[in-house]
mmCIF file of C-alpha atoms in Angstrom:
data_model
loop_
_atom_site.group_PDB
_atom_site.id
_atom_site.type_symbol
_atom_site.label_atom_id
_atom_site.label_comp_id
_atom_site.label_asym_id
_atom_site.label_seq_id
_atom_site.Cartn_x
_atom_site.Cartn_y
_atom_site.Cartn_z
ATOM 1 C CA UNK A 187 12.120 140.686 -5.412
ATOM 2 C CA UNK A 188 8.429 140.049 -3.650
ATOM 3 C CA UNK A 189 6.852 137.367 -5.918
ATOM 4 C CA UNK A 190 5.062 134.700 -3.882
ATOM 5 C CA UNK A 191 2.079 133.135 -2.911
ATOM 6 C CA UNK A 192 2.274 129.496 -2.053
ATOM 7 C CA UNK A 193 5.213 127.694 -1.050
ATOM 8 C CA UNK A 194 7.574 125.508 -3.627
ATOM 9 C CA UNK A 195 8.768 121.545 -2.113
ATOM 10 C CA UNK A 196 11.585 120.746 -4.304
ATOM 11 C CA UNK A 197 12.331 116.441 -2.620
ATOM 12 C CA UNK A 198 15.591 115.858 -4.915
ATOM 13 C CA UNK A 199 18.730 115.566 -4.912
ATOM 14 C CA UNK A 200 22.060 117.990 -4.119
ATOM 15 C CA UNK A 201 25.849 117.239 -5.467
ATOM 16 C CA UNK A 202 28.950 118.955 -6.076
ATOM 17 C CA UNK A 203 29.214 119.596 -9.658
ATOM 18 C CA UNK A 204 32.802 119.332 -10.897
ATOM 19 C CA UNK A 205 33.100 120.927 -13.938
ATOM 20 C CA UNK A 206 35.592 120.681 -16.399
ATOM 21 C CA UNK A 207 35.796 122.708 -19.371
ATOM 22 C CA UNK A 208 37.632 121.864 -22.723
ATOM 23 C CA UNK A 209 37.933 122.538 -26.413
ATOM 24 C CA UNK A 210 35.735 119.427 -27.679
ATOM 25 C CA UNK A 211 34.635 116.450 -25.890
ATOM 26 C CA UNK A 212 36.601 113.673 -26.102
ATOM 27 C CA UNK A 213 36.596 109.830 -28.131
ATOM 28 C CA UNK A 214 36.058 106.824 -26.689
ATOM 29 C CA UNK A 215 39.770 105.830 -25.037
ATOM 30 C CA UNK A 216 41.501 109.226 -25.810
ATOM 31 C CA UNK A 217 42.538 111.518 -23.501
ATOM 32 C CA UNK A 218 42.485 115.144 -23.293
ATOM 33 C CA UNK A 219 43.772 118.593 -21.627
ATOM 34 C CA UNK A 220 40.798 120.393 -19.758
ATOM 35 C CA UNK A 221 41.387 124.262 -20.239
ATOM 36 C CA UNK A 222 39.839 124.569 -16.456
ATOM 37 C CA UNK A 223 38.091 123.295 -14.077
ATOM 38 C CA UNK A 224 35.884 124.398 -10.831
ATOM 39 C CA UNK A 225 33.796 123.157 -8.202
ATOM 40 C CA UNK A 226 30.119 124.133 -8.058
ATOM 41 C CA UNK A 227 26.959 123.375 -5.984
ATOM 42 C CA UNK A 228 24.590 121.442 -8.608
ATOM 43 C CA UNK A 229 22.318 118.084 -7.817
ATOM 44 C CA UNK A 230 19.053 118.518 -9.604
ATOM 45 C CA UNK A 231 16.897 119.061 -6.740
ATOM 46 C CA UNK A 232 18.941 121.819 -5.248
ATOM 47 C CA UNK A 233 19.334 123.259 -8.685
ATOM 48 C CA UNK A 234 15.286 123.698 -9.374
ATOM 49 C CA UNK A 235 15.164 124.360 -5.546
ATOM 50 C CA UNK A 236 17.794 127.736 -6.288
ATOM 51 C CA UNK A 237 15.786 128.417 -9.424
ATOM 52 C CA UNK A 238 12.011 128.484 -7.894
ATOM 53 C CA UNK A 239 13.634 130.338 -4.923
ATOM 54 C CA UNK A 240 15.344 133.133 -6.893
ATOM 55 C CA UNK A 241 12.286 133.562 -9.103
ATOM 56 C CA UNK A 242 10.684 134.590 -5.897
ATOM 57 C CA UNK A 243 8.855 131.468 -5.084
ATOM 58 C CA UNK A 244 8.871 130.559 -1.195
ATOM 59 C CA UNK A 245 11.132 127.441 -1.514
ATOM 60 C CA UNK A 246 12.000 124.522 1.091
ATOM 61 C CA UNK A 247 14.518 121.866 0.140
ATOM 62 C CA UNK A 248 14.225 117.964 1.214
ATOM 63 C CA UNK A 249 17.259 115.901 0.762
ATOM 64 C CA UNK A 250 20.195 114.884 1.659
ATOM 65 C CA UNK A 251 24.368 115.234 1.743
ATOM 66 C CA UNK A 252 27.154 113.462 3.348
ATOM 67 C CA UNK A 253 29.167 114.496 6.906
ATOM 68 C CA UNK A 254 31.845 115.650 5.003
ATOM 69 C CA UNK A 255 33.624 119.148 3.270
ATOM 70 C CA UNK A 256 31.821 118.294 0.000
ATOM 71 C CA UNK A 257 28.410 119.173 2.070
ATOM 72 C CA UNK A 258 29.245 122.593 2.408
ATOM 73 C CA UNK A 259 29.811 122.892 -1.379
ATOM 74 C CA UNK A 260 26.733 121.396 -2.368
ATOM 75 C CA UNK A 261 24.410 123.616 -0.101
ATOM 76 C CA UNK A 262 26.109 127.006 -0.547
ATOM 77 C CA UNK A 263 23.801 128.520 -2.626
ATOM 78 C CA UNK A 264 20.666 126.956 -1.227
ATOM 79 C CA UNK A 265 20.229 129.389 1.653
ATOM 80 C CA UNK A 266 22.015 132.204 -0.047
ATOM 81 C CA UNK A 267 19.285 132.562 -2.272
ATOM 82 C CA UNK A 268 16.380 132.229 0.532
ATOM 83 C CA UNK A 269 16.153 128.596 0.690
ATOM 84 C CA UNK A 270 14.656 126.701 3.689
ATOM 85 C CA UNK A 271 16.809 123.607 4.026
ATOM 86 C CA UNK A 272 15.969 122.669 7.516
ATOM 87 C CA UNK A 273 15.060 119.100 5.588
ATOM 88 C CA UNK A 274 18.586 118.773 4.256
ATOM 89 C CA UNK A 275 19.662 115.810 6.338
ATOM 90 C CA UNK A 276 23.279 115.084 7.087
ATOM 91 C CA UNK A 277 23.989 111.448 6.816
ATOM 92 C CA UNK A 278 26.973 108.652 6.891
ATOM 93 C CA UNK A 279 27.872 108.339 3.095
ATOM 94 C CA UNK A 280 29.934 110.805 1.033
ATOM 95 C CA UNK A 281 28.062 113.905 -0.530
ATOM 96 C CA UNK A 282 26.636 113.907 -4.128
ATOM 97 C CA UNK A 283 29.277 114.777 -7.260
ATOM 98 C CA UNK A 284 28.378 115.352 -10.722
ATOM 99 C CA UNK A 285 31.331 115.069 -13.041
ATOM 100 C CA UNK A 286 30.350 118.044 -16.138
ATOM 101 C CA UNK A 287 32.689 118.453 -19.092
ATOM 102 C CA UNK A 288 31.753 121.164 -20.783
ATOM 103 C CA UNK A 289 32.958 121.945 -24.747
ATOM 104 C CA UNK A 290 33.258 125.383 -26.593
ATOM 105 C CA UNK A 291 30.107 125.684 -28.089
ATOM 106 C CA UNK A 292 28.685 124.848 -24.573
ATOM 107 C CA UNK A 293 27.578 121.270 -24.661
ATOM 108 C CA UNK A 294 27.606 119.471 -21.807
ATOM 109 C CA UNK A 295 28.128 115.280 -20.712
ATOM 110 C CA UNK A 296 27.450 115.205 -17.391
ATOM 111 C CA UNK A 297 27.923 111.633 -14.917
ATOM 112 C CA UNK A 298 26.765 111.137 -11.585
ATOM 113 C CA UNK A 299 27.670 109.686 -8.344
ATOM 114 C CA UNK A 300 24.675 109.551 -6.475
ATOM 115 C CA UNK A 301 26.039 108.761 -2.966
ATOM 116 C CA UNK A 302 24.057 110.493 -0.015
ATOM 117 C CA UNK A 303 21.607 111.308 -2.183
ATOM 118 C CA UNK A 304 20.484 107.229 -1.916
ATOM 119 C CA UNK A 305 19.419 107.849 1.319
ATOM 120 C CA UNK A 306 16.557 110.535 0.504
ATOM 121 C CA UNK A 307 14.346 107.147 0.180
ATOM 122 C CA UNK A 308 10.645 106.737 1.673
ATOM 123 C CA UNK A 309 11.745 106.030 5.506
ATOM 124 C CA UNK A 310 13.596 109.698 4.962
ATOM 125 C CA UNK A 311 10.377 111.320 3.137
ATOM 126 C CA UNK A 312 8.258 110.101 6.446
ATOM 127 C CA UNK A 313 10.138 112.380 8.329
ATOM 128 C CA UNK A 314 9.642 115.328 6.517
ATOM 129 C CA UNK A 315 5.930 114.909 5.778
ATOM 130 C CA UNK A 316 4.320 117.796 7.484
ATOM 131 C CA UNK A 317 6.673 120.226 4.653
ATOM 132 C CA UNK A 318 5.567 118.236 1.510
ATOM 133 C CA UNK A 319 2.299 117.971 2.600
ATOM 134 C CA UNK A 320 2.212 121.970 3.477
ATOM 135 C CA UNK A 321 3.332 122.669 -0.193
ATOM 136 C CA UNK A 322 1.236 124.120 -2.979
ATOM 137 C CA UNK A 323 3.848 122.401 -5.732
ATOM 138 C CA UNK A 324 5.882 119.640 -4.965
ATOM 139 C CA UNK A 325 9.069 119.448 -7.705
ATOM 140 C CA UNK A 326 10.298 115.785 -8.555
ATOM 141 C CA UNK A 327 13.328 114.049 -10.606
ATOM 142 C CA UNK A 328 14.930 111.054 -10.675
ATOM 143 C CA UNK A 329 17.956 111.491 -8.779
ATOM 144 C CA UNK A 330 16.756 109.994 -5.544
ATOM 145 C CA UNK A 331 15.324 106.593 -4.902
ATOM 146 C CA UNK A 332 12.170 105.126 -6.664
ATOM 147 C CA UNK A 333 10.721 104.850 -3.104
ATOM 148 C CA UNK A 334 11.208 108.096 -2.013
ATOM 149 C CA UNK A 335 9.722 109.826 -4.904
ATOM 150 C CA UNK A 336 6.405 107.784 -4.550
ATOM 151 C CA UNK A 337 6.387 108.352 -0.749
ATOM 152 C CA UNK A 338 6.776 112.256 -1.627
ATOM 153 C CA UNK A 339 4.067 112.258 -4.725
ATOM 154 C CA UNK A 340 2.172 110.332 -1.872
ATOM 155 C CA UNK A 341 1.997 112.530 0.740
ATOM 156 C CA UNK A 342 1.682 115.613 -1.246
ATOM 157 C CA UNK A 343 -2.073 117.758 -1.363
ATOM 158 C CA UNK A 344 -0.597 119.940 -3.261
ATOM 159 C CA UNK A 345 0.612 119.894 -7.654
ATOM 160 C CA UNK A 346 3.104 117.380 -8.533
ATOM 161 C CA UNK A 347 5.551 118.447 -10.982
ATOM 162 C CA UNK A 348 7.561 115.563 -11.935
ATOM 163 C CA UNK A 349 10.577 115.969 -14.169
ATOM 164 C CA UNK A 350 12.003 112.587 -14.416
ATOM 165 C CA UNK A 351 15.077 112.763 -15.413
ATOM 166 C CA UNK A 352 16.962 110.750 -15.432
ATOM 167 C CA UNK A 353 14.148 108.638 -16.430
ATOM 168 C CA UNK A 354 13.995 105.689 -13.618
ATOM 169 C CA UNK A 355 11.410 103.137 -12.489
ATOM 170 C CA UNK A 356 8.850 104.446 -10.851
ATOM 171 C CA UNK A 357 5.260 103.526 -10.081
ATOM 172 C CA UNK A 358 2.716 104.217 -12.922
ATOM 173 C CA UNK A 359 0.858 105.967 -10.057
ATOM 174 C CA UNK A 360 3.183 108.245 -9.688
ATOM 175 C CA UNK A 361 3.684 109.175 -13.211
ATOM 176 C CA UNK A 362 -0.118 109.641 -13.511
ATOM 177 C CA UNK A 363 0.051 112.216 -10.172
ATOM 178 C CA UNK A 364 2.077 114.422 -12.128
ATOM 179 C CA UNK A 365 0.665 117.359 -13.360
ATOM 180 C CA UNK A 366 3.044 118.445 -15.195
ATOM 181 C CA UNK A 367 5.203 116.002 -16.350
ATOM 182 C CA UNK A 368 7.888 117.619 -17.335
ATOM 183 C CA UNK A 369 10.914 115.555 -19.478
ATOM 184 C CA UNK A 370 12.335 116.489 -22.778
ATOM 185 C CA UNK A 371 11.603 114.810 -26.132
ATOM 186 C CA UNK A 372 14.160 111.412 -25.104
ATOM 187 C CA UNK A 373 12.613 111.582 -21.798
ATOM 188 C CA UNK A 374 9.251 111.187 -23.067
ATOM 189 C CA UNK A 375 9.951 108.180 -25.266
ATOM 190 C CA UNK A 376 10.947 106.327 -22.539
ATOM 191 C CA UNK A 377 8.403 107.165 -19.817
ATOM 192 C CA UNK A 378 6.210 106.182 -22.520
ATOM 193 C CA UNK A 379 7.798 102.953 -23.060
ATOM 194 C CA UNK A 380 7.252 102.455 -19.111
ATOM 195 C CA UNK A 381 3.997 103.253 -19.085
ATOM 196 C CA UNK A 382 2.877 100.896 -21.983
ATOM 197 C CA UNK A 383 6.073 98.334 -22.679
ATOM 198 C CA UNK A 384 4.082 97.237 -25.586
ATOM 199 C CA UNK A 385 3.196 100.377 -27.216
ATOM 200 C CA UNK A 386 5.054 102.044 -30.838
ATOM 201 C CA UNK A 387 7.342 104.650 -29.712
ATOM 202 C CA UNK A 388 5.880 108.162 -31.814
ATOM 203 C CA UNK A 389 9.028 109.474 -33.902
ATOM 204 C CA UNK A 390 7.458 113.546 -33.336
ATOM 205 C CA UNK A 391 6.893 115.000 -30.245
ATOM 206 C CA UNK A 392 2.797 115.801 -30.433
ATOM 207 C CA UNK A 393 2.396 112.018 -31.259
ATOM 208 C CA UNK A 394 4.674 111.502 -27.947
ATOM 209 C CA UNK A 395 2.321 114.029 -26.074
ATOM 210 C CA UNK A 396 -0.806 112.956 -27.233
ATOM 211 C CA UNK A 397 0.458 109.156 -26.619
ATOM 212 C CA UNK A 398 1.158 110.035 -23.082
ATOM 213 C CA UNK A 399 -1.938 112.046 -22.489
ATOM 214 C CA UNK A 400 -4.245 109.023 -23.646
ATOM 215 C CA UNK A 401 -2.490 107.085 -20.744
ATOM 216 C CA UNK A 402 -3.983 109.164 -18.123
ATOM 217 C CA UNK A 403 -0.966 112.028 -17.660
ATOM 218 C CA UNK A 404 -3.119 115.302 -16.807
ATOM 219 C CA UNK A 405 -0.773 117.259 -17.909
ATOM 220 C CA UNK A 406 2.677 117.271 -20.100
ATOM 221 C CA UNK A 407 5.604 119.845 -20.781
ATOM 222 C CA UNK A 408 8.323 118.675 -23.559
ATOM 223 C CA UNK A 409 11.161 120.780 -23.520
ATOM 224 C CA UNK A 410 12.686 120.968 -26.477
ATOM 225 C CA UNK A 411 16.364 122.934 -25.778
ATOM 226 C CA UNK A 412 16.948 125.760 -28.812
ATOM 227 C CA UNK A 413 13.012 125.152 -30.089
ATOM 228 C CA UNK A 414 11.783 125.865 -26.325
ATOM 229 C CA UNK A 415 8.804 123.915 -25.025
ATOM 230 C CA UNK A 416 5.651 121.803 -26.191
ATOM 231 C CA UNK A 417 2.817 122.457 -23.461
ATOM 232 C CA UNK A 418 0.068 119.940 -23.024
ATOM 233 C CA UNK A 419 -2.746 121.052 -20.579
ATOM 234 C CA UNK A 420 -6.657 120.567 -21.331
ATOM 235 C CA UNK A 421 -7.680 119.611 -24.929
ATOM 236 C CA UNK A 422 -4.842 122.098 -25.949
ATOM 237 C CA UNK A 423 -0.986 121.452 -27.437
ATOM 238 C CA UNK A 424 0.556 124.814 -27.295
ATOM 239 C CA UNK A 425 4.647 125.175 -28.693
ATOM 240 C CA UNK A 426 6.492 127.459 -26.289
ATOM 241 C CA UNK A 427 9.300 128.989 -28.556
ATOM 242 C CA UNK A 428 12.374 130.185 -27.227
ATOM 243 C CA UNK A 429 14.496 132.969 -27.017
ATOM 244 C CA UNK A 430 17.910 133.780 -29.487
ATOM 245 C CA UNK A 431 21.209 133.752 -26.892
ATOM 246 C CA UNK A 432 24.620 132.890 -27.579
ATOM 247 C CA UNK A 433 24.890 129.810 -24.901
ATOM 248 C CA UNK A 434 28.008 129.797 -22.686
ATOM 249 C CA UNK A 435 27.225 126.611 -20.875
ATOM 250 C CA UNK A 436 23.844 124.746 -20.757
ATOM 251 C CA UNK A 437 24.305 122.095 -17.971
ATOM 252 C CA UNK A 438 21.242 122.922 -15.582
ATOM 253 C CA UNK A 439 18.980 124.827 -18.022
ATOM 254 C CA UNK A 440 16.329 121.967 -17.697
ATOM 255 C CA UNK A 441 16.641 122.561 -14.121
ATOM 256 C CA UNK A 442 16.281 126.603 -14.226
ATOM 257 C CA UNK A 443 13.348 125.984 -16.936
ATOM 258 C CA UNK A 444 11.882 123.366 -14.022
ATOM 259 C CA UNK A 445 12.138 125.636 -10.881
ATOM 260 C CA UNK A 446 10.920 128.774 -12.663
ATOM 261 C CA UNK A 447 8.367 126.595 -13.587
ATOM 262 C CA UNK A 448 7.308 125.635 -10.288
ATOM 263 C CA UNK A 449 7.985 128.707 -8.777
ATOM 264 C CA UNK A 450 4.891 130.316 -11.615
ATOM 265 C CA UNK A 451 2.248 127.409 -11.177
ATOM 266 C CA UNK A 452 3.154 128.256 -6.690
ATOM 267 C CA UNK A 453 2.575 132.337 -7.712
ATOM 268 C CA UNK A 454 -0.956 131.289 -9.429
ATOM 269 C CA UNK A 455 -0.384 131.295 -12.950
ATOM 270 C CA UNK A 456 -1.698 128.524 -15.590
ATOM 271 C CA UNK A 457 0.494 125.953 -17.021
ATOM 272 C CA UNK A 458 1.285 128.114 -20.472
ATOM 273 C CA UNK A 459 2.174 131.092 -18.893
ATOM 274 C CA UNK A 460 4.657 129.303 -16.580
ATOM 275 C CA UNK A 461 6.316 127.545 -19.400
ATOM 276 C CA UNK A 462 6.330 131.348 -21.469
ATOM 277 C CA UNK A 463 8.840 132.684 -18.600
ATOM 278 C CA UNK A 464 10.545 129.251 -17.955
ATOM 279 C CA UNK A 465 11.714 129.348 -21.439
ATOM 280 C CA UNK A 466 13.264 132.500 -21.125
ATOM 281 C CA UNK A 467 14.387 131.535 -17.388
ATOM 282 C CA UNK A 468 16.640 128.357 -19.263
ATOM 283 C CA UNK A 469 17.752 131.048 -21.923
ATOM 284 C CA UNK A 470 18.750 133.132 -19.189
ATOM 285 C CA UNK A 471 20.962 130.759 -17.564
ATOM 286 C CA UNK A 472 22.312 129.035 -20.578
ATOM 287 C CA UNK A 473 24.459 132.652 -20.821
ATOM 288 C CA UNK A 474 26.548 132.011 -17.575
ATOM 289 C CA UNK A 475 28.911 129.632 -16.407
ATOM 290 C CA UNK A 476 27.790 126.045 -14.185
ATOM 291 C CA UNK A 477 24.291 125.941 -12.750
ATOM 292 C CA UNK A 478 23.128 127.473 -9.879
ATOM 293 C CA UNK A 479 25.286 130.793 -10.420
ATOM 294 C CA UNK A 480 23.619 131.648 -13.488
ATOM 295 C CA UNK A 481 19.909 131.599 -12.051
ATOM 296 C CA UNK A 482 18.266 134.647 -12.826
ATOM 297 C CA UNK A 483 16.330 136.682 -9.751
ATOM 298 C CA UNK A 484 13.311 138.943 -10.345
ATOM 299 C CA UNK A 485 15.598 141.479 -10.703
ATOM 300 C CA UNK A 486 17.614 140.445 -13.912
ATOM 301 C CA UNK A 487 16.014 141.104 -17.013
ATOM 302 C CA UNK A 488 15.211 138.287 -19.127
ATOM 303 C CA UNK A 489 15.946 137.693 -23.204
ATOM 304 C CA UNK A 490 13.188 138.133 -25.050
ATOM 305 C CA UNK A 491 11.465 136.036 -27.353
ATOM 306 C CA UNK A 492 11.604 137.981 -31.147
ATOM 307 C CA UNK A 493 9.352 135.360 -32.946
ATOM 308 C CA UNK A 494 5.067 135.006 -33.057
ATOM 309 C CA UNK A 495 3.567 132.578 -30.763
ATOM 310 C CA UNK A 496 3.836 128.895 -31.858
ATOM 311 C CA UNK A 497 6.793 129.271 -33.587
ATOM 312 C CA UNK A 498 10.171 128.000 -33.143
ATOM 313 C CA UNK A 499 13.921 128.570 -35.073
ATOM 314 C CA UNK A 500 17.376 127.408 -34.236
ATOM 315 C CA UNK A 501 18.773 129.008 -31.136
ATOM 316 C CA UNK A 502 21.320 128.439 -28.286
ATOM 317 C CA UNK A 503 19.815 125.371 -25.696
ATOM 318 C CA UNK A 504 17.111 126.905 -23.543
ATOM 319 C CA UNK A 505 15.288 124.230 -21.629
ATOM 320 C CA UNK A 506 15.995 120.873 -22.564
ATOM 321 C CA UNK A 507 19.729 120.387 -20.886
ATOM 322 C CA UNK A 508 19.985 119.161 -17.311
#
């Protein structure tokens, strides 16, 4: 694995992902018998932070977990897979958890408890400024505070790929630094609906795209789960498609399609041919079990896509879970 060039930022979040698997998901007010459960690093900035990193991108994590045995849980993987967490600060408040339930055709309700992840706000961003300024790519979600993300799309010289999700207040300068955006067809609606309160909502996503784009966004990347990705860069709208797989799971594909993403644009490749491997990237790891653990490294082989360019057909999720 030797793919690199410049260096990946990923300011987010880390958790423990406690996943539970059963037969279907449950009503409202009934109760059900999980067939297992496990516990799992996951948070979506150590997530995209594992995926760049494994994809061989040079990859430093900034955020933050709690003094306690949950910590050790939610960084695991981070330097495992060649991760520079010297930014991971340890602070006084319990350690991220992400509750996944997971059914049998591998859809996935995830909640969150955002805990130490609160404190990766602007005061903790100023500390780690020389590393997000350093970066060539600087990843983004909305996991951490409001203030921290705008300190960190601040204080980067380098591309700003925001994927916010979950979609939270932010600046509109911040949204207008990204480039990509990245969020999937919901997503877009309502960072849309931020951007202009007063605008009509598009029903189809090139409406959405082109809607966004007139707003200033240089550039935008819809992912679209089983019909892969709509990329949005120049005067051009390209559809992405993805790859056939039988999913097993698809809680953090969005995140695999995001750090294989980054980890592309950071090895010097354009927007479209990023988003051509970070589709098959998320179809990758929709075929294992949890998040992190079913990244693919340079050295697994990647599904194929079997259908012409700009075409799309029904398929297992591929980018648009989180």
């Amino acid at each position: 694995m030797s793919r690199s060039t410049g260096t990946v930022v990923v300011v987010g979040s880390l958790n423990v992902d406690q996943v539970v698997t059963v037969e279907r998901h449950p009503s409202p007010g009934e109760t059900l018998v999980a067939t297992s459960m496990s516990l799992l690093p996951g948070g979506k900035g150590a997530n995209q932070a594992v995926a760049a990193a494994r994809r061989g991108a040079h990859t430093a994590m900034v955020g933050s977990v709690g003094r306690d045995g949950s910590a050790q849980v939610a960084t695991s993987l981070l330097a495992d897979s060649g991760v520079d967490v010297t930014h991971v600060r340890a602070v006084d408040a319990p350690t991220g958890l992400a509750t996944v339930t997971v059914d049998r055709s591998g859809e996935n309700t995830i909640v969150v408890v955002p805990g130490a992840n609160r404190a990766t706000d602007r005061e903790a961003l100023l500390t780690a400024a020389p590393v997000v300024a350093s970066a060539a790519v600087v990843v983004l979600q909305g996991e951490i505070p409001a203030d921290g993300i705008a300190a960190a799309a601040e204080l980067a010289t380098g591309r700003v790929l925001l994927n916010l999700a979950p979609v939270v207040p932010v600046d509109r300068e911040v949204v207008l630094a990204a480039d990509p955006l990245v969020v999937n067809e919901h997503e877009a609606a309502l960072v849309l609906a931020q951007l202009d309160p007063g605008a009509d909502v598009p029903a189809d996503e090139p409406a959405l795209v082109a809607a966004l784009r007139a707003l200033g966004v240089r550039s935008v990347v819809v992912t679209l789960g089983a019909r892969g990705a709509l990329v949005a860069d120049g005067d051009d709208l390209v559809a992405v498609p993805s790859p056939r797989v039988t999913a097993v799971d698809s809680s953090g594909a969005g995140d695999a399609f995001v750090g294989a993403l980054a980890a592309g644009l950071a090895g010097g490749d354009s927007l479209l041919d990023a988003a051509r491997q970070a589709v098959r990237v998320g179809a990758f790891a929709v075929q294992g079990a949890g998040t992190q653990p079913s990244y693919p490294t340079l050295d697994d082989v990647l599904p194929s896509v079997d259908l012409p360019e700009g075409s799309a057909a029904p398929a297992a999720p591929a980018g648009g879970a989180s």
